[in-house]
Amino acid sequence: MSREKIARDRFLEHLFSIMMYGYQKEFSDIVISNTINRNAEEGNQEIARQAGKSLGFVLTEAFLSTHNDILYGEPIHVGFFAPRQEQVKTSFDKLKDMLPIAAEAFNMKFMEKNQGTLTMARPHFVGGRLINYKKVYTAYAMTLGEGTHVESKTMHRAYVDEAQDVDDFKVNKEVVPMLSAVGGNLYRIGVAGYRKCDFKRAVDEERNLVIADKDKVIEDREVMYKKTGDKKHLLWKQFVDKEVHKAGGEGVDYIRTQYLLQWITEKGNMTTKNKLDKCKQKFLCVGDNRVVLAADMAKKSDSTVLTASTVLGQRLRSWELIGQDYNDQYPAICEAAEWLEKKGYSVTRIRMDCTGGTGDAAGEALKAHPECKWNVEFFYFAPQNKHNLYQQFIGLIEVGCGIADGKIEEDTTPQRRFEYWAGDPNVERFEQQMLDMEKEYKGTEGNLLSCHHPDHAGAKDDHPDSTAMSVYIPADQEAPLGFEVL
């Protein structure tokens, strides 16, 4: 190990009582080597969520702030970048807390010019007298979101956090040129994502790359636990195990990208026959009588589909309303709700798709209908809403499969998971539409889940949409229903 890296470890332990995990130290070593050699090389770190990604490079910058100017013989400028303000603020605030401590230890002065600028200065002596303080290290926080404009500055290092979500054009046009005059270094840090981008290409090509996936993070933290005896190093594993359980297993996209660091960039099927078969039940052992009745209103040649599911995610049955205008459908919807209550269920709400041509008018008309005595809730298929809807639905399917496989143990409290009744009169259409459903990621950052029918004549997604709405629990309804949403 070089003297510089030994000095870093002593600096962190003495000033902050911190020892880096192995994966943090690997990336820090790349930064320090690039800085010493002044080689204009890049560095890339793909690291599992909540594993201390920002702390790793912030600790490195706190160390370098004390002497990088002496090494280079010039003031140092460093940029922190992220797609959104709150993301860049996280790492910047950590650095702001550390620099005053480093400044005091090295007889320097820390100055915060504003929320986006941090400065370290050295005393300037002439004839043994302190004349002033000269700025020798400045860190900037900048946002790379849509519509933002990055002020051009000279940079020795640029850290692009959440690199899987940034606009590559903005990075190459606005950030990289800042490094050119001084032969600076570009560092990308993030998790796996849903689109092809420069960060993914850097990962695929292993360009100065450090990968810290779930298993690596757990391994390095267990090493630290054995070294220190401090059980706090084992807490991350407990946290991730809980996240995996809530999501329904490691096969869920959220777990794959955020913790296993597996990229998902291609369009694919939403589910498989094998998974559906595991969720299919000849008889449903209903664990809760509270039911949501969801109505996917007809669009063009589609049918209006009603689906009733318990708040546990158990799909009881569905109805198709074909060839009826909306005025005829309202009493049919009320009749379905009345049928459920006669069977001993409690209809907590009728959730209606109010997207597109139907709009709020259909929902308002149902609310005003004399036969409707239930709470009517509007649902809009906006991109973010659809992302939340299907992310939860897919998670429930994974939980259902996990329970069927014995990988997820049911506890004494009711477990939310997806199951459906094999005797549903529309089960064949439901299954076919589910197997036809395509899954892809859209949005400006390529991270919004979109599930839809294939783009060919006759393809439908009425049953999947209606079912997804019927099993969905929005975050604001989680506490009243007594369940933790996925």
Short mmCIF file of C-alpha atoms in Angstrom, two decimals:
data_model
loop_
_atom_site.label_atom_id
_atom_site.label_comp_id
_atom_site.label_asym_id
_atom_site.label_seq_id
_atom_site.Cartn_x
_atom_site.Cartn_y
_atom_site.Cartn_z
CA MET A 1 0.00 0.00 0.00
CA SER A 2 1.31 3.45 -0.92
CA ARG A 3 2.18 6.00 1.75
CA GLU A 4 -0.72 8.15 0.55
CA LYS A 5 -3.25 5.38 1.16
CA ILE A 6 -1.76 4.61 4.57
CA ALA A 7 -2.01 8.30 5.40
CA ARG A 8 -5.68 8.29 4.34
CA ASP A 9 -6.51 5.40 6.64
CA ARG A 10 -4.77 7.08 9.60
CA PHE A 11 -6.45 10.41 8.79
CA LEU A 12 -9.93 8.86 8.80
CA GLU A 13 -9.37 6.79 11.92
CA HIS A 14 -7.77 9.63 13.90
CA LEU A 15 -10.15 12.46 12.93
CA PHE A 16 -13.44 10.62 12.39
CA SER A 17 -12.94 7.20 14.05
CA ILE A 18 -13.87 5.61 10.72
CA MET A 19 -12.45 2.59 8.94
CA MET A 20 -13.53 2.11 5.34
CA TYR A 21 -15.08 -1.14 4.20
CA GLY A 22 -13.07 -3.03 1.61
CA TYR A 23 -15.29 -1.97 -1.31
CA GLN A 24 -15.12 1.70 -0.24
CA LYS A 25 -11.36 1.51 0.04
CA GLU A 26 -11.04 -0.03 -3.44
CA PHE A 27 -12.78 2.94 -5.03
CA SER A 28 -10.92 5.41 -2.83
CA ASP A 29 -7.65 3.78 -3.94
CA ILE A 30 -8.57 4.48 -7.57
CA VAL A 31 -9.24 8.15 -6.78
CA ILE A 32 -5.99 8.54 -4.87
CA SER A 33 -3.91 6.77 -7.55
CA ASN A 34 -5.43 8.91 -10.29
CA THR A 35 -4.76 12.03 -8.22
CA ILE A 36 -1.13 11.15 -7.52
CA ASN A 37 -0.43 10.22 -11.15
CA ARG A 38 -2.58 13.05 -12.53
CA ASN A 39 -3.52 10.76 -15.39
CA ALA A 40 -6.96 12.03 -16.51
CA GLU A 41 -8.32 8.48 -16.07
CA GLU A 42 -11.91 7.82 -15.07
CA GLY A 43 -13.24 5.66 -12.26
CA ASN A 44 -16.54 3.79 -11.83
CA GLN A 45 -18.24 2.34 -8.80
CA GLU A 46 -21.38 0.23 -8.96
CA ILE A 47 -22.56 -0.20 -5.39
CA ALA A 48 -25.67 -1.61 -3.73
CA ARG A 49 -28.21 0.85 -2.35
CA GLN A 50 -27.62 2.19 1.20
CA ALA A 51 -24.19 0.56 1.39
CA GLY A 52 -22.31 3.83 1.92
CA LYS A 53 -21.55 4.84 -1.66
CA SER A 54 -21.45 8.60 -1.07
CA LEU A 55 -19.58 8.28 2.23
CA GLY A 56 -16.74 6.48 0.47
CA PHE A 57 -15.86 9.24 -1.97
CA VAL A 58 -16.72 12.02 0.52
CA LEU A 59 -14.18 10.62 3.00
CA THR A 60 -11.61 10.53 0.22
CA GLU A 61 -12.29 14.18 -0.63
CA ALA A 62 -12.05 15.21 3.04
CA PHE A 63 -8.57 13.66 3.06
CA LEU A 64 -7.45 15.15 -0.26
CA SER A 65 -8.72 18.61 0.68
CA THR A 66 -5.88 18.96 3.16
CA HIS A 67 -2.96 18.63 0.73
CA ASN A 68 -4.05 18.16 -2.92
CA ASP A 69 -3.09 21.79 -3.67
CA ILE A 70 0.44 21.16 -2.41
CA LEU A 71 0.71 18.03 -4.57
CA TYR A 72 -0.43 19.92 -7.68
CA GLY A 73 0.93 23.36 -6.87
CA GLU A 74 -2.43 25.01 -7.61
CA PRO A 75 -5.88 25.48 -6.08
CA ILE A 76 -8.13 22.41 -6.46
CA HIS A 77 -11.72 22.41 -7.71
CA VAL A 78 -14.05 19.43 -7.29
CA GLY A 79 -17.63 18.99 -8.54
CA PHE A 80 -20.45 16.88 -7.09
CA PHE A 81 -23.22 16.11 -9.59
CA ALA A 82 -26.51 14.18 -9.49
CA PRO A 83 -29.80 14.16 -11.40
CA ARG A 84 -31.75 15.86 -8.58
CA GLN A 85 -30.94 18.49 -5.98
CA GLU A 86 -31.73 16.29 -2.98
CA GLN A 87 -29.39 13.57 -4.29
CA VAL A 88 -26.35 15.82 -4.66
CA LYS A 89 -27.16 17.50 -1.33
CA THR A 90 -26.78 14.18 0.50
CA SER A 91 -23.08 13.77 -0.30
CA PHE A 92 -22.38 17.50 -0.16
CA ASP A 93 -23.79 17.83 3.37
CA LYS A 94 -21.57 14.98 4.53
CA LEU A 95 -18.51 16.77 3.16
CA LYS A 96 -19.65 20.02 4.80
CA ASP A 97 -19.67 18.25 8.18
CA MET A 98 -16.16 16.86 7.73
CA LEU A 99 -14.21 19.79 6.28
CA PRO A 100 -14.27 21.97 9.43
CA ILE A 101 -12.71 19.11 11.42
CA ALA A 102 -10.05 18.54 8.76
CA ALA A 103 -9.37 22.29 8.54
CA GLU A 104 -8.76 22.60 12.28
CA ALA A 105 -6.44 19.59 12.32
CA PHE A 106 -4.28 20.99 9.49
CA ASN A 107 -4.27 24.65 10.51
CA MET A 108 -6.54 25.56 7.63
CA LYS A 109 -9.78 27.52 7.45
CA PHE A 110 -13.14 26.20 6.30
CA MET A 111 -15.54 28.59 4.58
CA GLU A 112 -19.03 27.88 3.23
CA LYS A 113 -19.74 30.47 0.56
CA ASN A 114 -23.30 29.24 -0.06
CA GLN A 115 -25.32 26.02 -0.14
CA GLY A 116 -23.51 24.93 -3.28
CA THR A 117 -19.92 25.91 -2.51
CA LEU A 118 -17.48 24.73 0.18
CA THR A 119 -13.96 26.14 0.49
CA MET A 120 -10.77 25.27 2.35
CA ALA A 121 -8.08 27.96 2.73
CA ARG A 122 -4.48 28.05 3.94
CA PRO A 123 -2.91 30.80 5.99
CA HIS A 124 -0.71 33.12 3.90
CA PHE A 125 2.29 34.43 5.81
CA VAL A 126 4.65 37.20 4.74
CA GLY A 127 7.65 37.90 6.92
CA GLY A 128 6.23 35.69 9.61
CA ARG A 129 2.98 37.66 9.68
CA LEU A 130 -0.43 36.23 8.75
CA ILE A 131 -1.64 38.35 5.85
CA ASN A 132 -4.76 36.42 4.80
CA TYR A 133 -6.08 33.00 3.87
CA LYS A 134 -5.72 31.71 0.31
CA LYS A 135 -8.36 29.41 -1.14
CA VAL A 136 -6.78 26.09 -2.01
CA TYR A 137 -9.73 23.72 -2.29
CA THR A 138 -13.28 24.37 -3.50
CA ALA A 139 -16.13 21.89 -3.85
CA TYR A 140 -19.28 22.62 -5.85
CA ALA A 141 -22.70 20.95 -5.81
CA MET A 142 -24.57 20.97 -9.12
CA THR A 143 -27.73 19.35 -10.47
CA LEU A 144 -27.90 17.60 -13.84
CA GLY A 145 -31.66 17.32 -14.04
CA GLU A 146 -33.78 18.15 -17.05
CA GLY A 147 -33.92 21.89 -17.69
CA THR A 148 -30.92 22.72 -15.49
CA HIS A 149 -27.84 24.54 -16.73
CA VAL A 150 -24.47 23.76 -15.18
CA GLU A 151 -22.20 26.75 -14.72
CA SER A 152 -18.87 26.11 -16.44
CA LYS A 153 -15.89 25.89 -14.08
CA THR A 154 -12.48 24.25 -14.08
CA MET A 155 -12.60 20.90 -12.30
CA HIS A 156 -9.88 18.52 -11.14
CA ARG A 157 -12.41 15.86 -10.19
CA ALA A 158 -16.09 15.41 -11.02
CA TYR A 159 -18.25 12.88 -9.16
CA VAL A 160 -21.46 11.95 -10.97
CA ASP A 161 -23.74 10.27 -8.44
CA GLU A 162 -26.78 8.16 -9.48
CA ALA A 163 -24.96 7.78 -12.79
CA GLN A 164 -27.51 5.27 -14.06
CA ASP A 165 -30.12 8.07 -14.21
CA VAL A 166 -28.15 11.05 -15.53
CA ASP A 167 -28.45 12.47 -19.02
CA ASP A 168 -25.25 11.36 -20.81
CA PHE A 169 -25.51 14.29 -23.20
CA LYS A 170 -25.43 16.77 -20.31
CA VAL A 171 -22.45 15.02 -18.72
CA ASN A 172 -20.46 14.95 -21.97
CA LYS A 173 -21.43 18.47 -22.98
CA GLU A 174 -21.32 20.28 -19.63
CA VAL A 175 -19.23 18.27 -17.14
CA VAL A 176 -16.45 16.59 -19.11
CA PRO A 177 -15.21 19.85 -20.74
CA MET A 178 -14.60 21.28 -17.25
CA LEU A 179 -11.96 18.59 -16.71
CA SER A 180 -10.03 19.14 -19.92
CA ALA A 181 -7.85 22.13 -18.98
CA VAL A 182 -6.28 20.44 -15.94
CA GLY A 183 -6.47 16.79 -16.99
CA GLY A 184 -9.16 16.06 -14.44
CA ASN A 185 -10.87 12.80 -13.55
CA LEU A 186 -14.49 11.78 -14.06
CA TYR A 187 -16.01 9.38 -11.54
CA ARG A 188 -19.39 7.69 -11.96
CA ILE A 189 -21.16 6.13 -8.98
CA GLY A 190 -24.52 4.37 -9.01
CA VAL A 191 -26.56 1.18 -9.11
CA ALA A 192 -27.78 -0.87 -12.05
CA GLY A 193 -30.57 0.70 -14.08
CA TYR A 194 -33.09 0.21 -16.85
CA ARG A 195 -31.49 1.84 -19.88
CA LYS A 196 -28.33 1.66 -21.90
CA CYS A 197 -26.06 4.53 -20.90
CA ASP A 198 -22.41 5.55 -20.52
CA PHE A 199 -22.31 4.19 -16.97
CA LYS A 200 -23.50 0.76 -18.14
CA ARG A 201 -20.92 0.78 -20.93
CA ALA A 202 -18.20 1.63 -18.41
CA VAL A 203 -19.38 -1.24 -16.20
CA ASP A 204 -19.52 -3.68 -19.12
CA GLU A 205 -16.01 -2.67 -20.19
CA GLU A 206 -14.74 -2.78 -16.57
CA ARG A 207 -13.10 0.62 -16.86
CA ASN A 208 -11.41 1.25 -13.47
CA LEU A 209 -14.42 -0.47 -11.98
CA VAL A 210 -15.32 -1.44 -8.44
CA ILE A 211 -18.47 -3.54 -8.00
CA ALA A 212 -20.03 -3.91 -4.56
CA ASP A 213 -23.19 -5.95 -4.95
CA LYS A 214 -25.24 -7.41 -2.08
CA ASP A 215 -22.93 -10.35 -1.46
CA LYS A 216 -19.75 -8.23 -1.60
CA VAL A 217 -21.15 -5.64 0.80
CA ILE A 218 -22.24 -8.31 3.28
CA GLU A 219 -18.86 -10.06 3.02
CA ASP A 220 -16.83 -6.88 3.66
CA ARG A 221 -19.08 -5.82 6.54
CA GLU A 222 -18.73 -9.23 8.16
CA VAL A 223 -14.94 -8.86 7.90
CA MET A 224 -15.22 -5.51 9.69
CA TYR A 225 -17.44 -7.07 12.36
CA LYS A 226 -14.86 -9.79 13.04
CA LYS A 227 -12.19 -7.10 13.26
CA THR A 228 -14.07 -4.75 15.59
CA GLY A 229 -16.74 -6.87 17.29
CA ASP A 230 -19.25 -4.08 16.59
CA LYS A 231 -22.62 -5.54 15.54
CA LYS A 232 -23.59 -2.36 13.69
CA HIS A 233 -21.67 -3.75 10.71
CA LEU A 234 -24.26 -6.54 10.46
CA LEU A 235 -27.27 -4.22 10.34
CA TRP A 236 -27.11 -3.70 6.56
CA LYS A 237 -27.66 -7.41 5.95
CA GLN A 238 -30.72 -7.36 8.21
CA PHE A 239 -32.06 -4.34 6.33
CA VAL A 240 -31.56 -5.93 2.90
CA ASP A 241 -33.02 -9.27 3.98
CA LYS A 242 -36.14 -7.40 5.04
CA GLU A 243 -36.27 -5.51 1.72
CA VAL A 244 -35.97 -8.76 -0.24
CA HIS A 245 -38.74 -10.33 1.82
CA LYS A 246 -41.04 -7.32 1.38
CA ALA A 247 -40.42 -7.26 -2.36
CA GLY A 248 -41.13 -10.95 -2.78
CA GLY A 249 -37.68 -12.37 -3.42
CA GLU A 250 -34.54 -11.59 -5.37
CA GLY A 251 -36.29 -11.97 -8.73
CA VAL A 252 -38.08 -8.63 -8.42
CA ASP A 253 -36.67 -5.89 -10.64
CA TYR A 254 -36.21 -3.48 -7.72
CA ILE A 255 -34.01 -5.97 -5.85
CA ARG A 256 -32.15 -7.03 -8.99
CA THR A 257 -31.15 -3.48 -9.92
CA GLN A 258 -30.68 -1.84 -6.52
CA TYR A 259 -28.95 -4.65 -4.61
CA LEU A 260 -27.85 -7.41 -7.00
CA LEU A 261 -26.70 -4.79 -9.54
CA GLN A 262 -28.24 -6.55 -12.52
CA TRP A 263 -29.12 -4.27 -15.42
CA ILE A 264 -32.57 -4.62 -17.01
CA THR A 265 -32.52 -2.86 -20.36
CA GLU A 266 -34.62 -5.00 -22.68
CA LYS A 267 -38.36 -5.26 -23.14
CA GLY A 268 -39.70 -8.53 -21.80
CA ASN A 269 -42.77 -10.36 -20.54
CA MET A 270 -44.34 -9.20 -17.31
CA THR A 271 -44.71 -12.70 -15.90
CA THR A 272 -44.54 -16.38 -16.87
CA LYS A 273 -46.90 -19.35 -16.93
CA ASN A 274 -44.86 -21.05 -14.24
CA LYS A 275 -45.36 -18.08 -11.90
CA LEU A 276 -49.07 -17.84 -12.64
CA ASP A 277 -49.52 -21.56 -11.99
CA LYS A 278 -47.99 -21.10 -8.53
CA CYS A 279 -50.50 -18.34 -7.76
CA LYS A 280 -53.51 -20.28 -9.10
CA GLN A 281 -55.73 -21.88 -6.47
CA LYS A 282 -58.66 -24.30 -6.85
CA PHE A 283 -59.97 -22.96 -3.55
CA LEU A 284 -59.03 -19.64 -1.97
CA CYS A 285 -58.55 -19.60 1.79
CA VAL A 286 -59.58 -15.98 2.17
CA GLY A 287 -57.76 -14.37 5.09
CA ASP A 288 -59.58 -11.03 5.08
CA ASN A 289 -63.11 -10.14 4.03
CA ARG A 290 -62.26 -6.57 2.98
CA VAL A 291 -62.51 -6.25 -0.79
CA VAL A 292 -61.66 -3.72 -3.49
CA LEU A 293 -63.76 -3.81 -6.65
CA ALA A 294 -61.80 -2.34 -9.55
CA ALA A 295 -63.33 -1.22 -12.85
CA ASP A 296 -61.17 -0.86 -15.94
CA MET A 297 -63.48 1.17 -18.14
CA ALA A 298 -63.83 0.25 -21.82
CA LYS A 299 -61.68 2.05 -24.36
CA LYS A 300 -62.38 1.68 -28.08
CA SER A 301 -62.91 -2.06 -28.70
CA ASP A 302 -62.05 -3.14 -25.15
CA SER A 303 -64.47 -4.48 -22.56
CA THR A 304 -65.13 -2.94 -19.19
CA VAL A 305 -63.69 -5.44 -16.72
CA LEU A 306 -64.53 -5.60 -13.03
CA THR A 307 -62.22 -7.45 -10.65
CA ALA A 308 -62.76 -8.12 -6.97
CA SER A 309 -59.76 -8.83 -4.75
CA THR A 310 -59.22 -8.89 -1.01
CA VAL A 311 -56.83 -6.43 0.62
CA LEU A 312 -54.50 -9.42 1.00
CA GLY A 313 -54.18 -9.60 -2.79
CA GLN A 314 -56.45 -12.60 -3.37
CA ARG A 315 -58.35 -12.25 -6.66
CA LEU A 316 -61.86 -13.56 -6.02
CA ARG A 317 -63.43 -13.22 -9.48
CA SER A 318 -64.07 -10.88 -12.41
CA TRP A 319 -66.93 -9.70 -14.62
CA GLU A 320 -66.88 -8.48 -18.23
CA LEU A 321 -69.39 -5.87 -19.39
CA ILE A 322 -69.52 -6.12 -23.18
CA GLY A 323 -71.60 -4.03 -25.55
CA GLN A 324 -73.09 -1.79 -22.87
CA ASP A 325 -72.87 1.96 -22.69
CA TYR A 326 -71.73 3.60 -19.47
CA ASN A 327 -75.23 4.30 -18.20
CA ASP A 328 -75.97 0.56 -18.33
CA GLN A 329 -72.66 -0.29 -16.65
CA TYR A 330 -73.21 1.70 -13.45
CA PRO A 331 -76.03 -0.52 -12.13
CA ALA A 332 -74.02 -3.59 -13.22
CA ILE A 333 -71.05 -2.39 -11.16
CA CYS A 334 -73.32 -1.81 -8.16
CA GLU A 335 -74.85 -5.24 -8.67
CA ALA A 336 -71.39 -6.84 -8.53
CA ALA A 337 -70.61 -5.00 -5.29
CA GLU A 338 -73.97 -6.06 -3.84
CA TRP A 339 -73.28 -9.70 -4.83
CA LEU A 340 -69.94 -9.58 -2.97
CA GLU A 341 -71.53 -8.23 0.19
CA LYS A 342 -74.21 -10.92 0.10
CA LYS A 343 -71.34 -13.44 0.03
CA GLY A 344 -70.03 -11.97 3.29
CA TYR A 345 -67.40 -9.60 1.93
CA SER A 346 -67.06 -5.92 2.83
CA VAL A 347 -66.49 -3.73 -0.24
CA THR A 348 -64.18 -0.98 1.03
CA ARG A 349 -64.14 0.94 -2.26
CA ILE A 350 -64.90 0.80 -5.95
CA ARG A 351 -61.75 1.92 -7.73
CA MET A 352 -62.37 3.29 -11.23
CA ASP A 353 -59.98 3.94 -14.08
CA CYS A 354 -60.74 7.55 -14.98
CA THR A 355 -58.04 7.89 -17.62
CA GLY A 356 -58.61 9.02 -21.18
CA GLY A 357 -62.01 9.57 -22.77
CA THR A 358 -64.03 8.55 -19.72
CA GLY A 359 -62.30 11.03 -17.43
CA ASP A 360 -63.76 12.00 -14.09
CA ALA A 361 -67.26 12.05 -15.57
CA ALA A 362 -67.61 8.27 -15.35
CA GLY A 363 -66.53 8.23 -11.73
CA GLU A 364 -68.74 11.13 -10.79
CA ALA A 365 -71.71 9.47 -12.52
CA LEU A 366 -71.17 6.27 -10.56
CA LYS A 367 -70.91 8.20 -7.28
CA ALA A 368 -74.20 9.93 -8.10
CA HIS A 369 -75.98 6.74 -9.12
CA PRO A 370 -78.86 5.98 -6.74
CA GLU A 371 -77.80 2.33 -6.32
CA CYS A 372 -74.21 3.20 -5.36
CA LYS A 373 -73.64 3.17 -1.61
CA TRP A 374 -69.89 2.57 -1.72
CA ASN A 375 -66.88 4.85 -1.69
CA VAL A 376 -65.79 5.53 -5.30
CA GLU A 377 -62.09 6.11 -5.78
CA PHE A 378 -60.58 7.49 -9.00
CA PHE A 379 -57.40 6.04 -10.48
CA TYR A 380 -55.41 7.70 -13.26
CA PHE A 381 -52.94 5.76 -15.41
CA ALA A 382 -50.27 8.48 -15.36
CA PRO A 383 -46.72 7.10 -15.85
CA GLN A 384 -45.74 7.32 -12.17
CA ASN A 385 -49.06 5.86 -11.02
CA LYS A 386 -48.75 2.98 -13.47
CA HIS A 387 -45.19 2.38 -12.29
CA ASN A 388 -46.33 2.19 -8.65
CA LEU A 389 -49.32 0.01 -9.58
CA TYR A 390 -47.45 -2.65 -11.52
CA GLN A 391 -44.35 -2.61 -9.36
CA GLN A 392 -46.57 -3.58 -6.42
CA PHE A 393 -48.54 -6.12 -8.49
CA ILE A 394 -45.39 -7.87 -9.73
CA GLY A 395 -44.06 -7.87 -6.17
CA LEU A 396 -47.24 -9.58 -4.94
CA ILE A 397 -46.86 -12.22 -7.66
CA GLU A 398 -43.30 -12.87 -6.48
CA VAL A 399 -44.50 -13.21 -2.88
CA GLY A 400 -47.18 -15.67 -4.02
CA CYS A 401 -44.54 -17.72 -5.83
CA GLY A 402 -42.20 -17.53 -2.83
CA ILE A 403 -44.87 -18.88 -0.50
CA ALA A 404 -45.77 -21.64 -2.96
CA ASP A 405 -42.09 -22.63 -3.22
CA GLY A 406 -41.60 -22.51 0.53
CA LYS A 407 -38.97 -19.77 0.18
CA ILE A 408 -41.11 -17.31 2.13
CA GLU A 409 -42.53 -18.49 5.41
CA GLU A 410 -45.91 -17.19 6.45
CA ASP A 411 -46.01 -15.77 9.94
CA THR A 412 -48.98 -15.58 12.27
CA THR A 413 -50.27 -12.37 10.66
CA PRO A 414 -51.97 -12.42 7.22
CA GLN A 415 -49.42 -12.21 4.40
CA ARG A 416 -50.14 -10.04 1.39
CA ARG A 417 -49.47 -11.99 -1.80
CA PHE A 418 -51.18 -12.62 -5.14
CA GLU A 419 -53.48 -15.61 -5.55
CA TYR A 420 -56.35 -16.11 -7.96
CA TRP A 421 -59.31 -18.47 -8.15
CA ALA A 422 -59.15 -21.13 -10.86
CA GLY A 423 -62.94 -21.13 -11.08
CA ASP A 424 -63.25 -17.50 -12.17
CA PRO A 425 -65.53 -17.41 -15.28
CA ASN A 426 -62.96 -15.30 -17.13
CA VAL A 427 -59.85 -17.10 -15.93
CA GLU A 428 -58.67 -18.13 -19.41
CA ARG A 429 -58.85 -14.57 -20.77
CA PHE A 430 -57.16 -13.29 -17.60
CA GLU A 431 -54.28 -15.76 -17.93
CA GLN A 432 -53.78 -15.14 -21.65
CA GLN A 433 -53.70 -11.37 -21.22
CA MET A 434 -51.29 -11.71 -18.27
CA LEU A 435 -48.91 -13.88 -20.31
CA ASP A 436 -49.12 -11.47 -23.25
CA MET A 437 -48.28 -8.42 -21.12
CA GLU A 438 -44.99 -6.70 -21.94
CA LYS A 439 -42.76 -4.97 -19.43
CA GLU A 440 -40.36 -2.14 -20.18
CA TYR A 441 -38.97 0.99 -18.58
CA LYS A 442 -39.76 4.45 -19.88
CA GLY A 443 -39.55 8.09 -18.81
CA THR A 444 -36.80 10.65 -19.28
CA GLU A 445 -34.54 8.69 -16.92
CA GLY A 446 -35.67 5.27 -18.14
CA ASN A 447 -36.76 4.17 -14.68
CA LEU A 448 -40.56 4.14 -14.85
CA LEU A 449 -42.03 0.66 -15.17
CA SER A 450 -44.61 0.35 -17.93
CA CYS A 451 -46.68 -2.82 -18.39
CA HIS A 452 -48.98 -3.03 -21.40
CA HIS A 453 -50.40 -5.34 -24.05
CA PRO A 454 -48.31 -6.10 -27.19
CA ASP A 455 -48.57 -3.72 -30.09
CA HIS A 456 -50.68 -5.83 -32.42
CA ALA A 457 -54.34 -6.07 -33.38
CA GLY A 458 -56.62 -7.69 -30.85
CA ALA A 459 -54.20 -7.51 -27.94
CA LYS A 460 -55.83 -6.48 -24.64
CA ASP A 461 -54.80 -5.65 -21.10
CA ASP A 462 -58.24 -5.10 -19.50
CA HIS A 463 -57.93 -7.99 -17.05
CA PRO A 464 -54.33 -7.24 -15.92
CA ASP A 465 -55.13 -3.53 -15.44
CA SER A 466 -58.32 -4.27 -13.53
CA THR A 467 -56.60 -6.91 -11.40
CA ALA A 468 -53.61 -4.67 -10.65
CA MET A 469 -55.98 -1.92 -9.52
CA SER A 470 -57.91 -4.32 -7.31
CA VAL A 471 -54.85 -5.53 -5.37
CA TYR A 472 -53.15 -2.14 -5.14
CA ILE A 473 -52.73 -0.39 -1.78
CA PRO A 474 -51.50 3.21 -2.13
CA ALA A 475 -49.04 4.35 0.52
CA ASP A 476 -51.58 6.73 2.07
CA GLN A 477 -54.01 3.82 2.63
CA GLU A 478 -51.42 1.48 4.10
CA ALA A 479 -51.96 2.32 7.81
CA PRO A 480 -55.79 2.29 7.79
CA LEU A 481 -55.81 -1.14 6.15
CA GLY A 482 -53.19 -2.46 8.55
CA PHE A 483 -50.76 -3.78 5.94
CA GLU A 484 -47.28 -2.85 4.82
CA VAL A 485 -47.24 -2.28 1.07
CA LEU A 486 -44.54 -3.71 -1.15
#
